[in-house]
């Protein structure tokens, strides 16, 4: 077990393309950190640099107190689970899991004990004699995890391990991975493009975009206090709504939307947003904070009428899509509220949960 | 008019097969007909060869009777050859030359293909194209300049010359097949092995060779064919009887001036053709699998 430290790490490819632009990240011992971001944001490259599969252009990577920049993958004491499982097709499940231990010249009974323990933990004891081609996707992914566990490495690396599985299996394996980490709390770096996976698995989530780290934080913190427009829009599903607005002072601080709608800013936030008076900003509001109206609204709630465009009943909730001055907006309402396309739906906007983005810097203020 | 039952309900005559199945049936028949023509064309020479090898000289030169059928089958030709010291010598020469060429070519090809496919050094792509281009140079263009080289090495009329020259024909193509095959192995497999603690030689021996076995067998068959069936180089560089291999030995030994010992020539051909036929029969499935893998992923 060990901590991982990434210091000013840069990865540049030929032609001066920078995939990773000088990132800093401290990963604590036993911590489960998820790197999340869209394709090409540099998350996989970062993981592969930790693994030693990509050379580091500049900066330093430390694992357990040692700089590993020039240490080959096999001497870094890490284990990696790949998206396409990467099982050795000609070896049985047992041989696949034992391969790393055999190369490291572990005694036979020790290898057998470790493989049996890992197989038991992952519930694959009955598959040990099979070849990978005789396994389902989920079973293959378990074997790939088993291969990592038996090594008892300092750090686990996961490269989009659930992307090849169907939706149902993905949810199931997500729980399994979490359970394994509770049983074997090895430092883990996990890469995914799926923000739900990131939120559910991580102790801390690292949101990356265009080769830089946008924000690092606990899942709830990222959700409630995003620091940039990108994080605000990336975390949460359906995504946060963004509406162009202006901060005005008309008998109290208000935001004025492009269509003229004015909404009061709650008293608790007046100090925070006061300095932006007169500036063009973007109002960020999550779909769950634009809901159906109730008989008595709490303070800070503003009302707005929506002209319903499309409704999506999800069972436990209904998503309502409408437009505010040409900008598509999504609201989350109680499934019992009767509405349909073309109808006017009164909505309650909970301004206590509003976000305000400064357009010039794309930072949430 | 459609047939009607007593109750005046029209009965639609149904074909046993759907239209799609009928089309498939016809396409199967068509391809069988076309293939039969080729099979006949390709099998006539070996058939005639076997028939002639079983005839006595008298029967071969006889004007009467159907030349395609053996009247009095005899194994005399085979027995004569099998007990003939020079023929045994040729056979033995062919065997050891082929064995060495196959081992040498495959060792070079596998190592070259692995490094070209996986080590990712500068110019690897250009080099692998270059390897294939050398295969396109016809051997008949090379044997005169090669004579100079072989002569300066003192290898004229020495069977070892073939161990030097046949790999120049076999290695490029075998390397090309192996590059295609190795490229089809996912990159994550060697990365997983690297992380598991394997060195490059271990990755090659423990992962790549077992996984690429069909490709290796395909390339081995090719190298075998080049060495076993090679005619031009042994003809050009080996002139004494004790150094010759089977292909040139048959021609030199059994054609004396304008006298053709047809029965024995054909028996020798049957015996020379036997090893490749046996090898192909056993490894056919691998050969096809290997060639297609190389073709689509190369």
XYZ file of C-alpha atoms in Angstrom:
663
model
C 0.000 0.000 0.000
C 1.269 3.450 -0.784
C 0.402 6.994 -1.634
C 0.827 8.317 -5.157
C 2.045 11.788 -5.894
C 1.835 13.422 -9.307
C 3.883 16.604 -9.571
C 3.789 19.000 -12.537
C 3.410 16.052 -14.895
C 3.352 16.803 -18.624
C 2.804 14.381 -21.496
C 3.579 15.725 -24.944
C 3.431 13.768 -28.166
C 5.262 14.470 -31.400
C 4.140 17.688 -33.033
C 3.838 19.421 -29.661
C 0.428 17.996 -28.837
C 0.096 18.118 -25.057
C -2.202 15.417 -23.727
C -1.487 16.286 -20.100
C -0.495 19.863 -19.275
C 1.359 19.896 -15.975
C -1.011 18.388 -13.424
C -0.534 18.053 -9.665
C -2.359 15.416 -7.643
C -1.813 13.798 -4.249
C -3.452 10.402 -3.749
C -3.430 9.172 -0.166
C -2.780 5.645 1.026
C -5.943 3.446 0.829
C -7.762 6.147 -1.112
C -10.069 5.398 -4.066
C -9.568 8.188 -6.577
C -11.503 8.374 -9.846
C -10.233 10.349 -12.832
C -13.218 11.385 -14.895
C -13.627 13.493 -17.998
C -14.631 13.378 -21.657
C -12.619 11.466 -24.306
C -9.230 13.019 -24.916
C -9.080 14.848 -21.571
C -5.842 13.073 -20.608
C -7.227 10.793 -17.898
C -6.107 7.504 -19.479
C -2.725 8.993 -20.362
C -2.275 10.005 -16.719
C -3.146 6.485 -15.581
C -0.772 4.949 -18.121
C 2.012 7.243 -16.912
C 1.420 6.025 -13.337
C 1.585 2.451 -14.701
C 4.783 3.162 -16.611
C 3.234 2.336 -19.982
C 3.765 5.926 -21.201
C 6.908 7.946 -20.710
C 6.622 11.163 -18.727
C 7.654 14.237 -20.734
C 8.183 16.443 -17.672
C 7.427 16.373 -13.966
C 7.611 13.556 -11.436
C 5.472 10.642 -10.343
C 6.068 9.235 -6.862
C 4.752 5.910 -5.627
C 5.233 5.198 -1.930
C 8.025 7.707 -1.460
C 10.053 6.870 -4.585
C 10.261 8.716 -7.887
C 9.235 6.133 -10.486
C 9.765 8.162 -13.682
C 12.405 5.741 -14.971
C 11.227 2.593 -13.205
C 9.827 -0.060 -15.595
C 6.183 -1.139 -15.013
C 7.122 -4.484 -13.469
C 9.188 -2.829 -10.740
C 6.525 -0.275 -9.771
C 4.505 -2.867 -7.825
C 1.207 -1.886 -9.406
C -1.587 -3.935 -10.948
C -3.836 -2.815 -13.750
C -7.267 -3.837 -14.995
C -7.908 -3.033 -18.652
C -11.110 -2.143 -20.481
C -10.895 -5.187 -22.761
C -9.789 -7.430 -19.845
C -6.484 -8.373 -21.563
C -6.619 -11.964 -20.340
C -4.062 -14.349 -21.838
C -6.283 -16.394 -24.181
C -4.202 -19.595 -24.076
C -4.110 -19.831 -20.283
C -6.786 -21.043 -17.878
C -8.281 -18.660 -15.328
C -5.940 -20.068 -12.678
C -2.887 -19.608 -14.920
C -3.991 -16.086 -15.807
C -4.214 -15.132 -12.150
C -1.001 -16.949 -11.240
C 1.075 -15.562 -14.131
C 2.439 -12.525 -12.300
C 3.252 -14.543 -9.190
C 4.994 -17.261 -11.207
C 7.195 -14.684 -12.919
C 8.071 -13.323 -9.497
C 9.038 -16.861 -8.435
C 6.510 -17.261 -5.627
C 6.372 -20.784 -4.116
C 3.656 -23.000 -5.609
C 1.548 -23.373 -2.457
C 1.645 -19.609 -1.865
C 0.431 -19.020 -5.453
C -2.387 -21.515 -4.981
C -3.420 -19.980 -1.662
C -3.507 -16.450 -3.071
C -5.393 -17.430 -6.243
C -7.932 -19.432 -4.213
C -8.468 -16.525 -1.811
C -8.982 -14.022 -4.628
C -11.243 -16.429 -6.531
C -13.358 -16.877 -3.417
C -13.620 -13.135 -2.896
C -14.752 -12.657 -6.507
C -16.913 -15.776 -6.572
C -15.077 -17.394 -9.491
C -13.785 -20.576 -7.779
C -15.706 -22.796 -10.189
C -14.166 -21.088 -13.234
C -10.494 -21.666 -12.406
C -10.021 -24.400 -15.042
C -11.761 -22.563 -17.856
C -10.164 -20.630 -20.684
C -11.138 -16.944 -21.089
C -13.142 -17.642 -24.276
C -15.535 -19.804 -22.227
C -16.349 -16.898 -19.885
C -18.948 -14.123 -20.099
C -17.921 -10.466 -20.085
C -18.631 -10.051 -16.393
C -16.703 -13.199 -15.496
C -13.739 -12.058 -17.583
C -13.690 -8.736 -15.775
C -13.717 -10.579 -12.431
C -10.744 -12.671 -13.541
C -8.934 -9.503 -14.613
C -9.588 -8.077 -11.152
C -8.476 -11.343 -9.564
C -5.226 -11.163 -11.489
C -4.655 -7.726 -9.967
C -5.679 -8.715 -6.428
C -3.412 -11.791 -6.107
C -0.362 -9.636 -6.626
C -1.241 -7.585 -3.523
C 0.300 -4.508 -5.153
C 0.899 -1.020 -3.782
C -1.574 0.537 -6.213
C -4.527 -0.713 -8.286
C -5.092 0.961 -11.622
C -8.397 0.590 -13.455
C -8.719 1.795 -17.058
C -12.454 2.073 -17.852
C -13.018 -1.486 -16.629
C -16.791 -1.479 -17.012
C -17.153 0.153 -20.433
C -17.439 -3.166 -22.286
C -20.253 -4.503 -20.092
C -23.988 -4.072 -20.564
C -25.841 -1.577 -18.378
C -27.155 -4.042 -15.808
C -23.856 -5.849 -15.358
C -22.070 -2.514 -15.089
C -24.136 -1.532 -12.052
C -23.513 -4.956 -10.494
C -19.751 -4.861 -11.113
C -19.608 -1.316 -9.757
C -20.845 -2.621 -6.425
C -18.370 -5.523 -6.598
C -15.457 -3.168 -7.150
C -16.562 -1.081 -4.185
C -16.894 -4.217 -2.061
C -13.433 -5.437 -3.071
C -11.979 -2.073 -2.101
C -13.680 -2.302 1.289
C -12.142 -5.762 1.812
C -8.720 -4.911 0.367
C -8.283 -1.153 0.824
C -5.428 -0.753 -1.657
C -4.760 2.705 -3.060
C -6.786 2.816 -6.266
C -6.757 5.046 -9.321
C -9.784 4.466 -11.523
C -10.399 6.043 -14.922
C -13.857 6.427 -16.411
C -15.833 8.777 -18.631
C -19.013 7.906 -16.750
C -19.699 10.494 -14.050
C -22.145 8.181 -12.249
C -19.384 5.568 -11.877
C -17.096 8.303 -10.619
C -19.620 9.602 -8.070
C -20.580 6.166 -6.748
C -17.086 4.692 -6.415
C -14.783 7.499 -5.449
C -13.525 8.806 -2.155
C -12.370 11.731 -4.242
C -13.178 12.552 -7.858
C -10.688 14.267 -10.147
C -12.433 16.005 -13.044
C -10.129 16.466 -16.036
C -10.657 18.429 -19.224
C -8.229 19.291 -22.065
C -5.241 17.894 -20.156
C -5.746 19.856 -16.960
C -7.451 19.109 -13.650
C -10.604 21.188 -13.338
C -11.423 20.233 -9.755
C -10.633 17.601 -7.142
C -13.091 16.800 -4.383
C -15.451 14.401 -2.707
C -18.427 13.461 -4.918
C -20.940 15.527 -2.926
C -18.617 18.501 -2.848
C -18.244 18.463 -6.634
C -21.969 18.186 -7.004
C -22.889 21.002 -4.670
C -19.901 23.300 -5.071
C -18.499 22.993 -8.565
C -15.708 25.492 -9.148
C -15.874 25.739 -12.916
C -18.580 25.760 -15.524
C -17.171 22.510 -16.942
C -17.471 20.650 -13.620
C -20.930 22.113 -13.021
C -22.059 20.840 -16.414
C -20.216 17.500 -16.316
C -21.245 16.238 -12.879
C -24.922 15.427 -12.507
C -27.390 13.804 -14.859
C -29.342 15.332 -16.503
C -26.783 18.116 -16.718
C -27.123 21.509 -15.052
C -29.069 24.137 -17.035
C -27.152 27.244 -18.025
C -29.035 30.469 -18.762
C -27.419 33.761 -19.834
C -28.287 36.487 -17.333
C -27.288 39.821 -15.876
C -26.920 40.724 -12.192
C -29.015 43.816 -11.468
C -29.962 45.817 -8.386
C -33.669 46.694 -8.507
C -34.954 46.825 -4.967
C -32.520 44.091 -3.998
C -30.018 42.012 -5.989
C -31.622 40.048 -8.827
C -30.689 38.107 -11.916
C -32.376 39.136 -15.106
C -32.662 36.479 -17.811
C -32.389 37.324 -21.487
C -36.183 37.275 -21.866
C -36.586 39.864 -19.108
C -37.589 37.495 -16.301
C -36.217 38.789 -13.023
C -35.477 36.511 -10.091
C -34.395 37.658 -6.659
C -31.080 36.394 -5.302
C -31.509 34.929 -1.772
C -30.272 37.175 1.034
C -27.569 34.701 2.027
C -25.883 35.132 -1.358
C -26.131 38.870 -1.788
C -22.641 39.508 -0.439
C -21.181 36.850 -2.679
C -22.797 38.057 -5.893
C -22.837 41.792 -5.113
C -19.488 42.552 -6.762
C -20.807 41.223 -10.087
C -23.575 43.807 -10.330
C -24.110 44.918 -13.909
C -22.060 42.080 -15.374
C -23.264 39.547 -17.905
C -23.087 36.131 -16.219
C -24.518 32.629 -16.641
C -27.071 31.281 -14.213
C -26.618 27.581 -13.455
C -29.513 25.660 -11.994
C -29.877 21.885 -11.729
C -33.027 20.172 -13.102
C -33.984 19.000 -9.587
C -34.066 22.621 -8.466
C -36.666 23.517 -11.113
C -39.681 21.556 -9.936
C -43.472 21.727 -9.850
C -44.941 24.408 -7.585
C -46.322 23.716 -4.125
C -48.951 25.469 -2.004
C -46.399 27.117 0.226
C -42.925 27.751 -1.115
C -39.857 28.187 1.076
C -38.004 31.499 0.969
C -35.778 32.022 -2.010
C -38.017 30.157 -4.446
C -38.980 32.002 -7.624
C -41.808 31.074 -9.967
C -41.653 30.741 -13.732
C -44.005 29.413 -16.388
C -42.643 26.811 -18.749
C -44.065 26.017 -22.177
C -43.584 22.238 -22.207
C -41.800 20.891 -25.301
C -41.176 17.209 -24.484
C -41.819 15.115 -21.389
C -39.845 12.003 -20.435
C -41.507 9.909 -17.719
C -38.773 7.988 -15.868
C -41.026 6.274 -13.322
C -39.795 7.827 -10.112
C -39.683 11.267 -11.717
C -40.570 12.999 -14.963
C -38.163 15.103 -16.990
C -39.720 18.132 -18.642
C -37.890 19.826 -21.503
C -38.748 23.413 -22.349
C -37.096 26.579 -23.606
C -36.205 29.777 -21.814
C -35.557 32.437 -24.453
C -34.323 29.868 -26.958
C -32.115 27.960 -24.496
C -33.108 24.317 -23.923
C -33.843 23.676 -20.248
C -34.616 20.464 -18.388
C -36.693 20.237 -15.197
C -37.315 17.317 -12.880
C -40.879 17.067 -11.596
C -43.087 14.756 -9.586
C -44.414 11.993 -11.896
C -47.946 12.617 -10.575
C -48.097 16.125 -12.030
C -50.257 16.004 -15.145
C -48.747 17.886 -18.069
C -47.914 17.384 -21.708
C -46.356 19.005 -24.780
C -47.719 22.482 -25.500
C -49.075 22.993 -22.002
C -48.017 25.733 -19.615
C -46.388 24.322 -16.480
C -45.710 26.597 -13.495
C -42.237 25.866 -12.112
C -40.619 26.694 -8.783
C -36.958 27.675 -9.123
C -35.013 27.083 -5.902
C -32.584 30.010 -6.004
C -30.957 28.781 -2.772
C -29.206 26.216 -4.981
C -28.333 28.546 -7.836
C -24.829 28.865 -9.281
C -23.425 31.898 -10.993
C -20.700 31.498 -13.625
C -18.425 34.348 -14.625
C -18.397 34.211 -18.434
C -14.852 35.531 -18.895
C -13.147 32.982 -16.649
C -15.765 30.183 -16.755
C -15.418 30.026 -12.966
C -18.344 29.525 -10.620
C -18.369 32.505 -8.255
C -56.473 -22.011 -61.228
C -55.927 -22.889 -57.645
C -57.088 -26.224 -56.371
C -60.103 -26.202 -54.082
C -61.236 -28.563 -51.402
C -64.755 -29.898 -50.984
C -65.556 -26.853 -48.845
C -64.363 -24.543 -51.587
C -61.447 -23.273 -49.555
C -58.545 -22.450 -51.898
C -55.405 -24.416 -51.184
C -52.148 -22.644 -51.884
C -49.457 -24.993 -53.107
C -46.488 -24.495 -50.837
C -42.937 -25.138 -51.929
C -40.822 -27.122 -49.491
C -38.135 -24.461 -49.525
C -38.328 -20.687 -49.090
C -37.024 -18.507 -51.901
C -33.920 -17.612 -49.904
C -33.083 -21.259 -49.309
C -33.694 -22.030 -52.967
C -31.270 -19.263 -53.972
C -28.701 -20.617 -51.585
C -29.130 -24.120 -52.960
C -28.477 -22.866 -56.484
C -25.431 -20.890 -55.435
C -24.044 -23.977 -53.698
C -24.642 -26.050 -56.837
C -23.025 -23.347 -58.973
C -19.928 -23.119 -56.843
C -19.578 -26.892 -56.746
C -19.781 -27.037 -60.538
C -17.129 -24.315 -60.909
C -14.872 -25.848 -58.286
C -15.158 -29.304 -59.853
C -13.587 -27.976 -63.040
C -10.583 -26.679 -61.081
C -10.307 -29.824 -59.005
C -10.161 -31.937 -62.170
C -7.548 -29.656 -63.766
C -5.376 -29.704 -60.645
C -5.735 -33.416 -59.951
C -5.027 -34.743 -63.450
C -1.210 -34.353 -63.222
C -0.838 -36.079 -59.813
C -3.254 -38.790 -60.915
C -1.252 -39.447 -64.081
C 1.937 -39.319 -62.009
C 0.696 -41.999 -59.611
C -0.642 -44.189 -62.428
C 2.618 -44.017 -64.366
C 4.700 -44.690 -61.256
C 2.877 -48.004 -60.841
C 3.572 -49.161 -64.416
C 6.479 -51.180 -65.737
C 8.613 -49.654 -68.527
C 7.057 -52.092 -70.984
C 3.559 -50.999 -70.122
C 4.508 -47.305 -70.363
C 5.901 -47.717 -73.872
C 3.064 -50.022 -74.990
C 0.872 -48.491 -77.724
C -2.222 -50.436 -76.775
C -4.507 -49.976 -73.821
C -5.790 -46.922 -71.953
C -2.825 -44.835 -70.721
C -4.869 -43.569 -67.701
C -5.337 -47.009 -66.206
C -2.681 -49.377 -64.847
C -3.060 -52.879 -66.272
C -0.425 -54.667 -64.148
C 0.425 -52.517 -61.116
C 3.951 -52.957 -59.815
C 6.016 -51.383 -57.022
C 9.298 -52.090 -58.836
C 9.984 -48.415 -59.487
C 9.564 -47.532 -55.819
C 11.633 -50.471 -54.611
C 14.414 -49.670 -57.038
C 14.557 -46.044 -55.898
C 14.287 -46.823 -52.207
C 17.286 -49.101 -52.413
C 19.284 -46.763 -54.645
C 22.147 -45.122 -52.708
C 22.116 -41.809 -54.633
C 18.372 -41.422 -54.278
C 18.690 -41.983 -50.523
C 21.437 -39.363 -50.492
C 19.221 -36.777 -52.286
C 16.349 -37.484 -49.950
C 18.550 -37.113 -46.894
C 20.065 -33.868 -48.242
C 16.568 -32.461 -48.815
C 15.487 -33.432 -45.304
C 18.346 -31.801 -43.431
C 18.439 -28.717 -45.661
C 14.678 -28.234 -45.195
C 14.830 -28.774 -41.449
C 17.637 -26.256 -41.016
C 16.016 -23.706 -43.358
C 12.684 -23.941 -41.517
C 14.266 -23.539 -38.070
C 16.562 -20.735 -39.195
C 13.886 -18.833 -41.159
C 11.266 -19.089 -38.440
C 13.673 -17.981 -35.725
C 14.673 -14.914 -37.731
C 11.099 -14.196 -38.852
C 9.557 -14.449 -35.376
C 12.210 -12.265 -33.770
C 12.024 -9.722 -36.611
C 8.233 -9.633 -36.621
C 8.033 -9.242 -32.839
C 10.417 -6.324 -32.807
C 8.811 -4.674 -35.851
C 5.321 -5.159 -34.460
C 5.910 -4.353 -30.797
C 9.148 -2.596 -29.937
C 7.926 0.632 -31.579
C 11.316 1.943 -32.680
C 11.816 4.654 -35.274
C 11.447 3.440 -38.857
C 9.709 0.188 -37.898
C 6.903 0.810 -40.403
C 9.274 1.581 -43.274
C 11.352 -1.436 -42.395
C 8.393 -3.821 -42.365
C 7.291 -2.561 -45.787
C 10.883 -3.026 -46.949
C 10.845 -6.609 -45.729
C 7.836 -7.313 -47.896
C 9.321 -5.563 -50.948
C 12.377 -7.843 -50.879
C 9.981 -10.764 -51.243
C 8.768 -9.317 -54.538
C 12.207 -9.625 -56.194
C 12.098 -12.835 -58.285
C 14.818 -15.373 -57.335
C 15.605 -15.937 -61.030
C 16.942 -12.365 -61.194
C 19.252 -12.968 -58.294
C 20.967 -16.238 -59.014
C 23.693 -14.804 -61.230
C 24.811 -12.047 -58.796
C 24.411 -14.553 -55.983
C 26.807 -16.866 -57.811
C 29.550 -14.264 -57.239
C 28.783 -14.068 -53.520
C 28.445 -17.802 -53.054
C 31.655 -18.324 -55.052
C 33.614 -15.891 -52.911
C 32.392 -17.758 -49.837
C 33.645 -21.019 -51.336
C 30.211 -22.594 -51.168
C 29.753 -23.584 -54.828
C 28.756 -27.249 -55.004
C 28.200 -27.452 -51.278
C 24.732 -28.296 -49.952
C 25.203 -25.725 -47.165
C 24.748 -23.009 -49.783
C 21.020 -23.775 -49.673
C 20.897 -23.220 -45.903
C 22.287 -19.769 -46.640
C 20.126 -18.950 -49.673
C 16.660 -20.424 -49.005
C 16.088 -18.243 -45.921
C 16.541 -15.171 -48.131
C 13.378 -16.308 -49.906
C 11.495 -17.599 -46.863
C 12.286 -14.969 -44.215
C 10.614 -11.921 -45.864
C 7.279 -13.638 -46.438
C 7.320 -15.438 -43.072
C 8.145 -12.159 -41.327
C 5.274 -10.487 -43.162
C 2.813 -13.178 -42.083
C 4.066 -12.966 -38.499
C 3.883 -9.146 -38.406
C 0.239 -9.364 -39.468
C -0.440 -11.987 -36.863
C 1.364 -10.210 -34.038
C -0.386 -6.944 -34.938
C -3.727 -8.666 -34.435
C -2.805 -9.419 -30.796
C -4.229 -6.597 -28.657
C -1.648 -4.182 -27.282
C -3.140 -4.546 -23.790
C -1.983 -8.167 -23.691
C 1.701 -7.231 -23.683
C 0.995 -4.277 -21.394
C -0.702 -6.615 -18.915
C 2.285 -8.948 -19.160
C 4.716 -6.041 -18.693
C 2.883 -5.026 -15.511
C 2.712 -8.666 -14.397
C 6.490 -8.599 -14.492
C 7.416 -10.167 -17.833
C 10.463 -9.090 -19.841
C 10.238 -8.732 -23.636
C 11.738 -12.205 -24.266
C 9.241 -13.642 -21.759
C 6.359 -11.833 -23.452
C 7.457 -13.336 -26.784
C 7.894 -16.879 -25.494
C 5.095 -17.088 -22.926
C 2.412 -14.974 -24.619
C 3.039 -14.220 -28.286
C 4.250 -17.585 -29.571
C 1.392 -19.597 -28.001
C -1.237 -17.034 -29.049
C 0.137 -16.732 -32.594
C 0.635 -20.474 -33.089
C -1.681 -20.682 -36.146
C 0.336 -17.911 -37.817
C 3.591 -19.614 -36.927
C 2.365 -22.883 -38.451
C 1.291 -21.085 -41.630
C 4.705 -19.440 -41.937
C 6.447 -22.744 -41.166
C 4.575 -24.468 -43.983
C 5.656 -21.705 -46.333
C 9.315 -22.013 -45.324
C 9.046 -25.792 -45.664
C 7.651 -25.454 -49.194
C 10.394 -23.039 -50.259
C 13.161 -25.357 -49.055
C 11.663 -28.696 -50.064
C 10.498 -27.620 -53.525
C 13.355 -25.245 -54.411
C 14.754 -26.091 -57.847
C 16.589 -23.118 -59.315
C 19.240 -22.591 -56.631
C 20.204 -26.275 -56.233
C 20.323 -26.560 -60.017
C 22.578 -23.524 -60.320
C 24.959 -24.107 -57.417
C 25.161 -27.877 -56.891
C 26.561 -30.043 -59.646
C 27.975 -33.151 -58.086
C 25.653 -35.995 -57.287
C 26.477 -36.306 -53.585
C 25.553 -32.667 -52.898
C 22.247 -32.555 -54.800
C 18.818 -32.388 -53.241
C 15.771 -34.338 -54.341
C 14.437 -31.869 -56.919
C 17.592 -31.689 -59.016
C 18.673 -35.226 -58.167
C 15.608 -36.698 -59.855
C 16.262 -34.759 -63.033
C 19.989 -35.531 -63.147
C 19.789 -39.171 -62.155
C 16.761 -40.336 -64.099
C 17.103 -38.393 -67.329
C 20.176 -39.547 -69.158
C 20.583 -37.687 -72.439
C 17.342 -38.294 -74.248
C 16.443 -41.388 -72.253
C 13.638 -40.721 -69.772
C 13.044 -43.383 -67.125
C 9.419 -42.328 -66.874
C 8.292 -44.953 -64.396
C 11.071 -44.125 -61.994
C 10.789 -40.353 -62.545
C 7.135 -40.521 -61.599
C 7.788 -42.791 -58.612
C 10.488 -40.372 -57.414
C 8.041 -37.483 -57.809
C 5.418 -39.340 -55.774
C 7.958 -39.957 -53.021
C 9.164 -36.343 -53.149
C 5.605 -35.030 -53.008
C 4.643 -37.215 -50.052
C 6.159 -35.116 -47.216
C 4.463 -31.818 -48.251
C 1.153 -33.627 -48.758
C 1.383 -35.133 -45.276
C 2.387 -31.799 -43.700
C -0.423 -29.934 -45.497
C -3.063 -32.489 -44.582
C -2.319 -32.283 -40.886
C -1.871 -28.540 -40.704
C -4.453 -27.404 -43.296
C -6.845 -25.809 -40.799
C -4.055 -23.812 -39.174
C -2.711 -22.775 -42.556
C -6.009 -21.227 -43.680
C -6.562 -19.556 -40.288
C -3.026 -18.184 -40.323
C -3.186 -16.747 -43.828
C -6.518 -14.977 -43.297
C -5.404 -13.467 -39.999
C -2.297 -12.143 -41.654
C -4.285 -10.861 -44.608
C -6.945 -8.888 -42.775
C -4.951 -7.427 -39.932
C -1.640 -6.905 -41.755
